[in-house]
Coordinates of C-alpha atoms in Angstrom, one line a residue:
M1 CA 157.5 61.2 36.9
R2 CA 160.5 59.7 35.2
K3 CA 164.0 60.9 35.4
L4 CA 167.4 59.9 33.7
L5 CA 169.6 58.8 36.6
S6 CA 172.9 57.0 36.8
G7 CA 173.0 54.0 38.9
N8 CA 174.6 55.7 41.7
E9 CA 172.0 58.7 41.7
A10 CA 169.0 55.9 41.5
I11 CA 170.8 54.3 44.7
A12 CA 170.4 57.5 46.7
R13 CA 167.0 58.3 45.3
G14 CA 166.0 54.9 46.6
A15 CA 167.6 55.6 50.1
Y16 CA 165.8 58.7 50.0
E17 CA 162.4 57.4 49.3
A18 CA 162.8 54.5 51.7
G19 CA 163.0 56.9 54.7
V20 CA 166.8 56.5 55.0
T21 CA 168.0 59.2 57.6
I22 CA 171.7 58.4 57.9
G23 CA 174.0 58.1 55.2
T24 CA 177.9 57.4 55.4
G25 CA 181.0 56.4 53.5
Y26 CA 184.3 56.8 52.2
P27 CA 184.7 58.0 48.6
G28 CA 186.1 55.4 46.2
T29 CA 185.1 55.1 42.3
P30 CA 182.8 53.7 41.3
S31 CA 180.8 54.2 44.5
T32 CA 181.4 57.8 45.4
E33 CA 178.6 59.7 43.8
I34 CA 175.9 57.5 45.8
L35 CA 176.6 59.5 49.0
E36 CA 177.3 62.8 47.2
N37 CA 173.8 62.6 45.6
L38 CA 172.2 61.4 48.8
A39 CA 173.7 64.4 50.8
R40 CA 171.7 66.7 48.4
Y41 CA 168.5 65.4 50.2
S42 CA 169.6 67.4 53.4
P43 CA 168.3 68.2 55.9
E44 CA 166.1 65.0 55.8
V45 CA 169.2 62.9 55.4
Y46 CA 172.3 63.4 57.6
C47 CA 175.4 62.3 55.4
E48 CA 179.1 62.2 56.5
W49 CA 182.2 61.3 54.8
S50 CA 183.9 59.2 57.4
P51 CA 187.9 58.8 57.8
N52 CA 187.7 55.1 56.4
E53 CA 185.0 52.7 55.5
K54 CA 185.1 50.9 58.8
V55 CA 184.2 53.9 60.8
A56 CA 181.7 54.7 58.2
F57 CA 180.0 51.0 58.5
E58 CA 180.1 51.4 62.2
V59 CA 178.6 54.9 62.4
A60 CA 175.8 53.5 60.0
A61 CA 175.3 50.6 62.2
G62 CA 174.9 52.6 65.3
A63 CA 172.4 54.5 63.6
S64 CA 170.7 51.6 62.8
L65 CA 170.6 50.1 66.4
A66 CA 169.0 53.3 67.4
G67 CA 166.2 52.6 64.9
A68 CA 167.2 54.8 61.9
R69 CA 167.4 53.4 58.4
S70 CA 170.9 53.9 57.1
I71 CA 173.3 53.1 54.4
V72 CA 176.8 53.0 54.2
T73 CA 178.7 53.3 50.8
M74 CA 182.1 52.4 49.4
K75 CA 184.0 50.6 46.6
H76 CA 184.8 46.9 46.8
V77 CA 188.3 47.1 48.4
G78 CA 186.6 49.5 50.9
L79 CA 184.7 46.2 52.3
N80 CA 188.0 44.5 53.2
V81 CA 188.4 47.5 55.8
A82 CA 184.8 47.4 56.9
A83 CA 184.7 43.5 56.9
D84 CA 185.2 43.2 60.6
P85 CA 182.0 45.1 62.0
L86 CA 180.3 43.3 58.8
M87 CA 180.8 40.1 60.3
T88 CA 179.8 40.7 63.9
L89 CA 176.9 42.9 62.9
S90 CA 175.6 39.7 61.3
Y91 CA 175.4 38.3 64.4
I92 CA 174.2 41.0 66.8
S93 CA 171.6 42.1 64.1
V94 CA 170.1 45.5 63.3
E95 CA 167.0 47.3 64.1
G96 CA 166.4 49.9 61.4
G97 CA 167.1 48.9 57.9
F98 CA 170.9 48.6 56.9
V99 CA 172.4 48.3 53.7
A100 CA 176.1 48.5 52.5
C101 CA 176.1 49.9 49.0
V102 CA 179.3 48.2 47.6
A103 CA 180.5 49.1 44.0
D104 CA 182.8 46.4 42.3
D105 CA 185.3 47.6 39.7
P106 CA 185.6 44.7 36.9
G107 CA 188.3 45.5 35.0
M108 CA 190.3 47.6 37.4
H109 CA 189.4 51.0 35.8
S110 CA 190.5 52.8 38.8
S111 CA 191.3 49.9 41.4
Q112 CA 194.4 47.9 42.4
N113 CA 192.5 44.7 42.0
E114 CA 189.5 42.8 40.9
Q115 CA 187.5 41.6 43.7
D116 CA 184.1 40.0 43.9
T117 CA 181.8 41.6 46.8
R118 CA 179.5 38.6 46.5
N119 CA 181.7 36.4 48.4
Y120 CA 181.2 38.5 51.5
A121 CA 177.4 38.0 51.5
R122 CA 178.1 34.2 51.7
F123 CA 181.0 34.8 54.2
A124 CA 178.8 36.8 56.6
R125 CA 175.6 35.0 55.6
V126 CA 173.7 38.2 54.8
P127 CA 171.4 38.8 52.0
L128 CA 172.6 40.4 48.7
F129 CA 170.9 42.3 46.0
E130 CA 172.4 43.0 42.3
P131 CA 170.8 45.5 40.2
A132 CA 171.1 45.4 36.4
D133 CA 170.2 49.0 35.7
S134 CA 169.1 52.3 37.1
Q135 CA 165.6 51.3 38.1
E136 CA 166.6 48.4 39.7
A137 CA 169.2 50.3 41.6
K138 CA 166.3 52.1 43.3
D139 CA 164.1 49.3 43.6
L140 CA 166.6 46.7 45.0
L141 CA 168.0 49.1 47.4
M142 CA 164.5 49.9 48.7
L143 CA 163.6 46.2 49.0
A144 CA 167.1 45.4 50.8
L145 CA 166.2 48.0 53.4
S146 CA 162.7 46.3 53.7
V147 CA 164.4 43.1 53.9
S148 CA 167.0 44.3 56.4
E149 CA 164.3 45.6 58.7
E150 CA 162.1 42.9 58.6
F151 CA 164.8 40.2 59.3
K152 CA 167.1 42.4 61.5
T153 CA 170.0 41.5 59.3
P154 CA 172.4 43.9 57.3
A155 CA 172.2 43.7 53.7
I156 CA 174.6 44.5 50.8
L157 CA 173.8 46.0 47.4
R158 CA 176.6 45.1 44.9
S159 CA 176.8 47.6 42.0
T160 CA 179.5 47.4 39.5
T161 CA 181.2 50.2 37.5
R162 CA 178.8 49.9 34.4
V163 CA 175.8 49.9 36.7
S164 CA 177.0 52.7 38.9
H165 CA 177.7 54.8 36.1
S166 CA 175.4 53.9 33.3
R167 CA 172.2 55.9 33.1
S168 CA 168.7 55.0 32.5
L169 CA 165.1 56.1 33.3
V170 CA 163.9 55.8 36.9
E171 CA 160.2 56.1 38.1
L172 CA 160.4 58.6 40.9
G173 CA 158.2 58.1 44.3
E174 CA 157.5 59.8 47.4
R175 CA 159.6 59.5 50.4
A176 CA 158.5 57.4 53.2
G177 CA 158.3 58.4 57.0
G178 CA 161.1 57.7 59.1
N179 CA 161.4 55.1 62.2
K180 CA 161.0 56.1 65.8
I181 CA 164.3 56.7 67.1
G182 CA 165.5 55.3 70.5
F183 CA 167.8 52.4 71.4
V184 CA 166.4 49.6 73.6
K185 CA 168.7 48.0 75.8
N186 CA 169.1 44.3 75.2
P187 CA 172.6 42.9 76.1
P188 CA 171.7 39.4 75.0
R189 CA 171.0 40.8 71.6
F190 CA 173.5 43.5 71.2
V191 CA 176.7 42.4 73.0
P192 CA 178.3 39.0 71.4
I193 CA 180.3 38.0 74.4
P194 CA 180.7 34.1 74.2
V195 CA 177.6 33.5 76.6
W196 CA 175.5 35.4 74.2
G197 CA 177.3 35.0 71.1
R198 CA 176.6 31.4 70.7
P199 CA 172.9 32.0 70.3
M200 CA 173.6 34.5 67.9
R201 CA 175.5 32.3 65.9
Q202 CA 172.5 29.8 65.7
R203 CA 170.3 32.3 64.9
V204 CA 172.4 33.4 61.7
E205 CA 171.7 30.1 60.4
E206 CA 167.9 30.2 61.2
R207 CA 167.6 33.6 59.6
L208 CA 169.6 32.3 56.5
K209 CA 167.0 29.5 55.9
E210 CA 164.2 32.3 56.3
L211 CA 165.9 34.6 53.6
Q212 CA 166.4 31.6 51.4
A213 CA 162.5 31.1 51.4
L214 CA 162.1 34.5 50.9
S215 CA 164.3 34.8 48.0
E216 CA 162.7 31.7 46.4
K217 CA 159.1 33.7 45.9
S218 CA 160.8 37.3 45.4
P219 CA 160.1 39.2 42.3
A220 CA 163.6 40.2 42.1
N221 CA 164.4 36.9 41.0
R222 CA 162.7 35.8 37.8
I223 CA 162.3 33.5 35.0
E224 CA 161.9 34.8 31.5
W225 CA 160.8 31.7 29.3
R226 CA 161.8 31.8 25.6
S227 CA 163.5 29.0 23.8
K228 CA 163.9 26.0 25.8
G229 CA 167.4 25.0 23.8
L230 CA 169.4 27.1 26.1
G231 CA 168.9 28.6 29.5
I232 CA 171.1 31.4 31.3
I233 CA 171.6 32.3 34.6
T234 CA 172.9 35.7 35.4
S235 CA 172.8 38.8 37.4
S236 CA 174.0 42.3 37.6
I237 CA 175.1 44.0 34.4
A238 CA 175.8 40.6 32.9
Y239 CA 172.0 40.3 32.4
Q240 CA 172.0 43.3 30.0
Y241 CA 174.9 41.9 27.9
A242 CA 173.4 38.3 27.9
R243 CA 170.2 39.1 26.8
E244 CA 171.8 41.0 23.8
V245 CA 173.9 38.1 22.8
W246 CA 171.5 35.4 23.1
P247 CA 168.1 37.1 22.6
D248 CA 166.1 33.9 22.2
A249 CA 167.4 32.2 25.1
S250 CA 165.5 31.7 28.4
V251 CA 167.0 33.6 31.5
L252 CA 166.8 33.1 35.2
K253 CA 167.6 36.8 36.4
L254 CA 168.8 36.8 39.9
G255 CA 168.2 40.2 41.5
F256 CA 168.2 38.9 45.1
S257 CA 171.2 36.8 44.7
Y258 CA 171.8 35.3 47.9
P259 CA 170.8 33.5 49.6
F260 CA 170.4 31.4 46.4
P261 CA 166.8 30.5 45.4
D262 CA 167.5 26.7 45.0
A263 CA 164.0 25.6 44.1
L264 CA 163.9 28.1 41.4
I265 CA 167.1 27.3 40.0
R266 CA 166.1 23.6 39.9
E267 CA 162.9 24.4 37.9
F268 CA 164.7 26.4 35.5
A269 CA 167.3 23.8 35.1
Q270 CA 164.6 21.3 34.4
G271 CA 163.1 23.4 31.7
V272 CA 165.9 24.0 29.4
D273 CA 168.2 21.7 27.4
R274 CA 171.4 23.5 28.2
L275 CA 172.3 25.5 31.0
L276 CA 174.9 28.4 31.1
V277 CA 175.9 30.7 33.6
V278 CA 177.1 34.2 32.9
E279 CA 178.6 36.3 35.5
E280 CA 181.4 38.8 36.1
L281 CA 184.4 37.8 38.1
D282 CA 184.1 34.7 40.6
P283 CA 182.0 31.6 39.4
F284 CA 179.9 32.4 42.5
I285 CA 176.6 31.3 41.0
E286 CA 178.1 28.6 38.8
E287 CA 179.7 26.8 41.7
H288 CA 176.6 26.6 43.8
V289 CA 174.6 25.4 40.7
K290 CA 177.1 22.5 40.4
A291 CA 176.7 22.0 44.2
L292 CA 173.2 21.3 43.4
R293 CA 174.1 18.6 41.0
I294 CA 172.9 20.4 38.2
S295 CA 175.1 20.2 35.2
C296 CA 175.8 23.6 33.8
Q297 CA 178.6 25.5 31.9
G298 CA 180.1 28.8 32.8
R299 CA 184.0 29.3 33.0
D300 CA 184.2 26.9 30.2
F301 CA 183.2 29.8 27.8
V302 CA 182.8 33.0 29.7
P303 CA 186.0 34.5 31.1
G304 CA 186.3 35.3 34.8
I305 CA 189.1 38.0 34.4
M306 CA 188.3 41.6 33.6
E307 CA 184.8 42.9 33.0
L308 CA 182.3 41.3 30.4
S309 CA 181.2 43.1 27.5
V310 CA 179.0 42.1 24.6
D311 CA 182.0 41.7 22.4
R312 CA 183.4 39.4 24.9
L313 CA 180.2 37.4 25.2
L314 CA 179.9 37.1 21.3
Q315 CA 183.2 35.3 21.4
S316 CA 181.7 33.0 24.0
R317 CA 178.7 32.2 21.8
R318 CA 180.7 31.4 19.0
L319 CA 183.0 29.0 21.2
M320 CA 179.8 27.5 22.6
E321 CA 178.6 26.9 18.9
G322 CA 181.9 25.1 17.9
R323 CA 183.0 28.3 15.8
E324 CA 186.2 29.8 16.0
A325 CA 186.6 32.9 17.9
I326 CA 186.9 36.0 15.7
R327 CA 190.1 37.8 15.9
K328 CA 189.4 41.7 16.4
E329 CA 190.9 43.9 14.1
E330 CA 193.2 46.6 15.2
D331 CA 191.7 50.1 15.0
P332 CA 193.1 51.5 11.8
Y333 CA 193.4 55.0 13.4
R334 CA 195.0 53.7 16.2
E335 CA 198.6 54.9 15.0
L336 CA 197.3 58.2 14.0
L337 CA 196.6 59.0 17.5
P338 CA 198.8 60.7 19.9
P339 CA 200.2 58.7 22.8
R340 CA 198.7 59.6 26.2
P341 CA 200.5 57.8 29.0
P342 CA 199.2 58.2 32.6
V343 CA 201.2 61.2 34.0
L344 CA 200.5 63.6 36.7
C345 CA 198.4 66.8 35.9
P346 CA 200.4 70.0 34.8
G347 CA 200.9 72.1 38.0
C348 CA 200.4 68.8 40.5
P349 CA 202.3 69.7 43.6
H350 CA 203.3 65.9 44.0
R351 CA 205.6 66.3 41.0
G352 CA 208.3 68.5 42.7
V353 CA 208.6 65.8 45.8
F354 CA 208.9 62.9 43.2
Y355 CA 211.6 64.8 41.5
A356 CA 213.6 65.4 44.6
L357 CA 213.1 61.7 45.5
S358 CA 214.2 60.7 42.0
R359 CA 217.8 62.6 43.0
E360 CA 218.1 60.4 46.0
D361 CA 219.0 56.5 46.2
V362 CA 216.2 55.4 48.1
V363 CA 213.4 52.9 48.1
V364 CA 209.8 54.5 47.9
T365 CA 206.8 52.6 49.4
G366 CA 203.6 54.1 47.8
D367 CA 200.1 54.2 48.5
I368 CA 196.6 54.5 46.8
G369 CA 195.9 57.8 45.2
C370 CA 196.9 60.3 42.3
Y371 CA 200.4 60.1 43.4
S372 CA 200.5 56.4 42.3
L373 CA 201.3 57.9 38.9
G374 CA 204.7 58.8 40.6
A375 CA 205.7 55.3 39.5
F376 CA 205.8 56.0 35.8
Q377 CA 208.6 57.3 33.7
P378 CA 210.3 59.6 33.7
L379 CA 209.7 60.3 37.5
D380 CA 209.9 56.5 38.3
R381 CA 209.9 57.1 42.0
M382 CA 207.5 54.6 43.4
D383 CA 208.4 51.2 44.0
S384 CA 205.5 49.4 45.9
I385 CA 201.8 49.9 46.2
L386 CA 199.7 47.5 48.4
C387 CA 196.7 49.2 50.0
M388 CA 195.6 52.3 51.8
G389 CA 197.9 53.4 54.2
A390 CA 200.5 50.6 53.4
G391 CA 202.8 53.2 52.0
V392 CA 203.7 54.1 55.8
S393 CA 203.7 50.5 57.3
M394 CA 205.5 48.8 54.6
A395 CA 208.3 51.3 54.8
H396 CA 208.9 50.2 58.7
G397 CA 208.7 46.6 57.4
M398 CA 211.4 47.1 54.6
E399 CA 213.6 48.9 57.3
K400 CA 213.3 46.2 59.9
A401 CA 214.1 43.7 57.2
G402 CA 217.4 45.4 57.1
E403 CA 217.1 47.2 53.6
K404 CA 220.5 48.9 53.2
R405 CA 218.9 52.1 51.6
K406 CA 216.8 54.5 53.3
V407 CA 213.2 53.7 53.0
V408 CA 210.6 56.7 52.2
G409 CA 206.8 56.0 52.8
V410 CA 204.8 58.1 50.5
V411 CA 200.9 58.8 51.4
G412 CA 198.2 61.1 50.8
D413 CA 196.3 63.5 53.0
S414 CA 193.2 61.7 52.9
T415 CA 194.9 58.3 53.2
F416 CA 196.8 59.5 55.8
F417 CA 193.6 60.0 58.0
H418 CA 192.3 56.7 56.6
S419 CA 194.6 54.3 57.6
G420 CA 198.2 55.9 57.9
I421 CA 198.2 57.0 61.2
T422 CA 198.0 53.6 62.9
G423 CA 201.4 52.7 60.5
L424 CA 203.1 56.0 61.9
L425 CA 202.3 54.9 65.4
D426 CA 204.0 51.5 64.8
I427 CA 207.0 53.2 63.4
V428 CA 207.6 55.3 66.8
Y429 CA 206.5 52.5 68.9
N430 CA 208.9 50.1 67.6
K431 CA 211.9 52.6 67.1
G432 CA 211.8 52.6 63.4
H433 CA 213.7 55.1 61.4
S434 CA 211.5 55.7 58.3
T435 CA 211.0 59.0 56.6
I436 CA 207.3 59.5 55.9
I437 CA 206.0 62.1 53.5
V438 CA 202.5 62.9 53.5
L439 CA 201.3 64.8 50.1
D440 CA 199.0 67.1 51.5
N441 CA 196.9 68.5 48.4
R442 CA 193.9 69.5 50.6
T443 CA 191.3 67.3 49.0
T444 CA 190.7 63.6 48.3
A445 CA 191.7 64.2 44.6
M446 CA 191.6 60.8 43.0
T447 CA 187.7 60.2 43.5
G448 CA 186.7 63.6 42.7
H449 CA 187.7 66.2 45.2
Q450 CA 185.9 65.3 48.2
D451 CA 186.7 66.5 51.5
H452 CA 188.3 64.9 54.6
P453 CA 189.2 65.7 58.5
G454 CA 192.0 67.7 57.1
T455 CA 190.0 70.1 54.9
G456 CA 188.0 72.2 57.6
R457 CA 184.6 71.1 55.6
T458 CA 181.9 68.5 55.7
I459 CA 180.5 66.7 52.9
S460 CA 177.7 69.5 52.8
G461 CA 180.5 72.2 52.5
E462 CA 179.7 73.5 56.3
P463 CA 182.9 74.5 58.0
T464 CA 184.5 72.3 60.8
V465 CA 187.7 71.6 62.6
A466 CA 190.6 71.1 60.1
V467 CA 192.8 68.4 61.7
S468 CA 196.5 69.1 61.4
I469 CA 198.7 66.4 60.1
E470 CA 201.6 67.6 61.9
D471 CA 199.9 67.9 65.2
I472 CA 198.8 64.2 64.8
G473 CA 202.5 63.4 63.9
R474 CA 203.7 65.0 67.2
A475 CA 201.1 63.5 69.0
C476 CA 202.3 59.9 67.5
G477 CA 205.8 60.7 69.1
I478 CA 207.4 61.8 65.9
K479 CA 210.0 64.7 67.0
R480 CA 211.2 65.8 63.6
V481 CA 208.0 67.1 61.8
R482 CA 208.3 69.9 59.2
T483 CA 206.1 71.4 56.3
I484 CA 207.4 71.9 52.8
D485 CA 206.2 73.9 49.8
P486 CA 206.7 71.4 47.0
Y487 CA 206.9 74.2 44.4
Q488 CA 210.1 75.5 46.1
L489 CA 212.2 72.7 44.8
D490 CA 215.7 73.6 46.4
D491 CA 213.9 73.6 49.9
A492 CA 212.0 70.5 49.2
R493 CA 215.3 68.7 48.2
E494 CA 217.2 70.1 51.1
A495 CA 214.3 69.2 53.6
I496 CA 214.2 65.7 52.3
K497 CA 217.8 65.3 52.5
E498 CA 218.2 66.1 56.0
E499 CA 215.4 64.0 57.0
L500 CA 216.9 61.2 55.2
A501 CA 219.9 61.6 57.2
A502 CA 218.4 61.7 60.5
L503 CA 218.8 58.6 62.7
E504 CA 215.2 58.7 64.0
P505 CA 211.9 58.6 62.3
S506 CA 210.7 61.8 60.7
L507 CA 207.3 63.3 59.0
I508 CA 207.4 65.6 55.9
V509 CA 204.1 67.4 55.1
S510 CA 204.3 68.7 51.6
R511 CA 201.5 71.0 51.3
A512 CA 200.2 72.6 48.2
P513 CA 196.5 72.7 46.9
C514 CA 195.4 70.6 43.9
P515 CA 195.1 73.1 41.0
L516 CA 192.3 71.2 39.7
R517 CA 190.2 71.7 42.7
E518 CA 191.2 75.4 42.9
R519 CA 190.6 75.8 39.2
R520 CA 193.3 78.2 38.6
R521 CA 196.9 78.3 37.7
V522 CA 199.7 78.0 40.3
G523 CA 201.5 81.1 39.1
A524 CA 202.8 82.7 35.9
M525 CA 202.9 80.6 32.7
R526 CA 206.6 79.7 31.6
T527 CA 208.0 79.8 28.1
I528 CA 211.2 78.7 26.7
L529 CA 213.6 81.0 25.1
A530 CA 214.7 79.1 22.0
E531 CA 218.0 81.1 21.6
E532 CA 219.1 80.2 25.1
C533 CA 217.7 76.5 25.3
R534 CA 220.7 73.7 25.1
A535 CA 218.3 71.0 24.5
C536 CA 219.6 69.0 27.2
E537 CA 216.0 67.7 27.9
L538 CA 216.3 67.9 31.6
C539 CA 213.0 69.4 31.9
L540 CA 211.4 66.7 30.3
S541 CA 212.4 64.7 33.4
L542 CA 209.8 66.2 35.3
G543 CA 207.2 64.6 33.3
C544 CA 205.0 67.5 32.8
P545 CA 202.6 67.2 30.0
A546 CA 202.7 70.9 29.2
I547 CA 206.5 70.5 28.0
E548 CA 207.1 69.1 24.5
G549 CA 210.1 68.1 23.1
V550 CA 210.3 67.3 19.1
D551 CA 213.4 67.0 17.2
G552 CA 215.2 68.3 20.1
V553 CA 213.4 71.7 20.2
M554 CA 211.8 72.3 23.4
K555 CA 208.6 73.9 23.9
I556 CA 205.9 74.6 26.5
N557 CA 202.2 74.2 25.7
Q558 CA 200.4 77.5 26.7
T559 CA 197.3 75.7 27.0
L560 CA 198.6 73.0 29.6
C561 CA 201.1 75.1 31.4
A562 CA 199.9 75.7 35.1
G563 CA 202.6 78.0 36.2
C564 CA 204.1 75.8 38.7
G565 CA 207.7 76.9 37.9
L566 CA 209.4 73.8 38.6
C567 CA 210.9 73.5 35.1
E568 CA 212.2 77.1 35.3
Q569 CA 214.0 75.8 38.8
I570 CA 215.8 72.9 37.2
C571 CA 216.8 74.3 33.6
P572 CA 220.8 74.9 33.9
A573 CA 220.6 77.3 31.0
G574 CA 218.0 79.7 32.4
A575 CA 216.2 79.2 29.1
I576 CA 212.8 78.9 31.0
V577 CA 211.3 82.1 32.1
S578 CA 207.8 83.6 33.1
R579 CA 206.1 84.8 30.4
E580 CA 205.4 88.0 32.5
G581 CA 209.0 88.9 32.0
V582 CA 209.2 88.5 28.3

């Protein structure tokens, strides 16, 4: 039977069919749906959202050492968090098949950077697999698990945004039987202290040679002979684009991308007149081909910044053929479309906190989440973003550097559990004075409303302990801990003022659920009484998309209004009222 699946759904299906019994991860676009779909195969497969990618990686690794086939899912920046266990797991080896499913985001559609996960495979000396469509996503995940188990190595399956979210037909199969579970004590294999770690290091290099021999004959790497005038080496979604742009060219498609199949590359290069490498982001393949002393072109014509597309490669082809690139015409309808700047949703509880902060002369170190939108006008109340948890730690660093203004660190609830706690400990231990605000909207909102340790629900929706952010703050040594309702603007502003004035660290938890997750309005919709409105436009300073100002006339779009009431609270003329009272 065949079924239309996204790449992420296909990866989950491949894990199920391969007999995986443990799946872990941390949500992050474009990888999130892998674990969400794998969880649907419960009870055959146990799944969990872990507090962060490092924990998720270690849980799956522990399951593997006990004999279970396991996968861990994350986006590209998540592998940075999990890099520590990856490097050492490569040394100590695995028992049950273990695959890290990592989704890159070329083009930065929902990420703070572009990053090429393929470099981690070379760094850790582990096998790398790159699907180009949903069928390959399933097949290569299963192959990766098989290779992992046979060679006792962790493996990486690298997807990209387009592979993860595109849909194509996938042939479904039956589920394989699981492994026998039982950890076998063997310290020289599993304990990398120097006396045993040094032989492990040698074994990693020996294993890499064995894996290279396997990649040479793997059907995941194949030559498609066509015209010998041009040969293209490619992988992942770039294969699809290259086939469309150069339909007559011969292609060496790499699915088992690392270790490189050197003999196959040489055979292919010798069979074509001109060699081009088409790949997204880093010149990972190109540099290796050149290291083999094989003449090729790649970055000469194919851009390495932002994601590729058929249109971009058509420009590359024109340049290769000595023709001038075509200047893309502007869409004639673009000027007719209304602008849609990035903005917090109507009724978002974070809006009240950012508005309150906009009335204070402070520096705000931010973090990764929906609340990153607080950086845009008119709120303009986020001054830096680095990585998960850095909203807390960077605030401490700025204060210790001698920043004269008070520094406020802003972090979300899921991000607090992910990597904010250690920063809070650092502030207390090293006698900092920063004010930290946790924007607790009761979910991991940015990636699609996944649960986390503070929601009281598991990935399967089962009730569990709801960890208290306030209690964690006190346990870290914070004495000034308070909870605010961000919809009560005067109270929120007063609380922030008081904590900014304190000569010790403080923790404010701004708690109100995400209206999108709740799928209901916060309160009664508001309207503007035209006869009372002074057209001062102060309500526009909230940045609420429901409030519209045209030619000095203020209106509230009733389709968008979520009833949070913030506009009513800041209107100096009393012109904004509840519709229930009209």
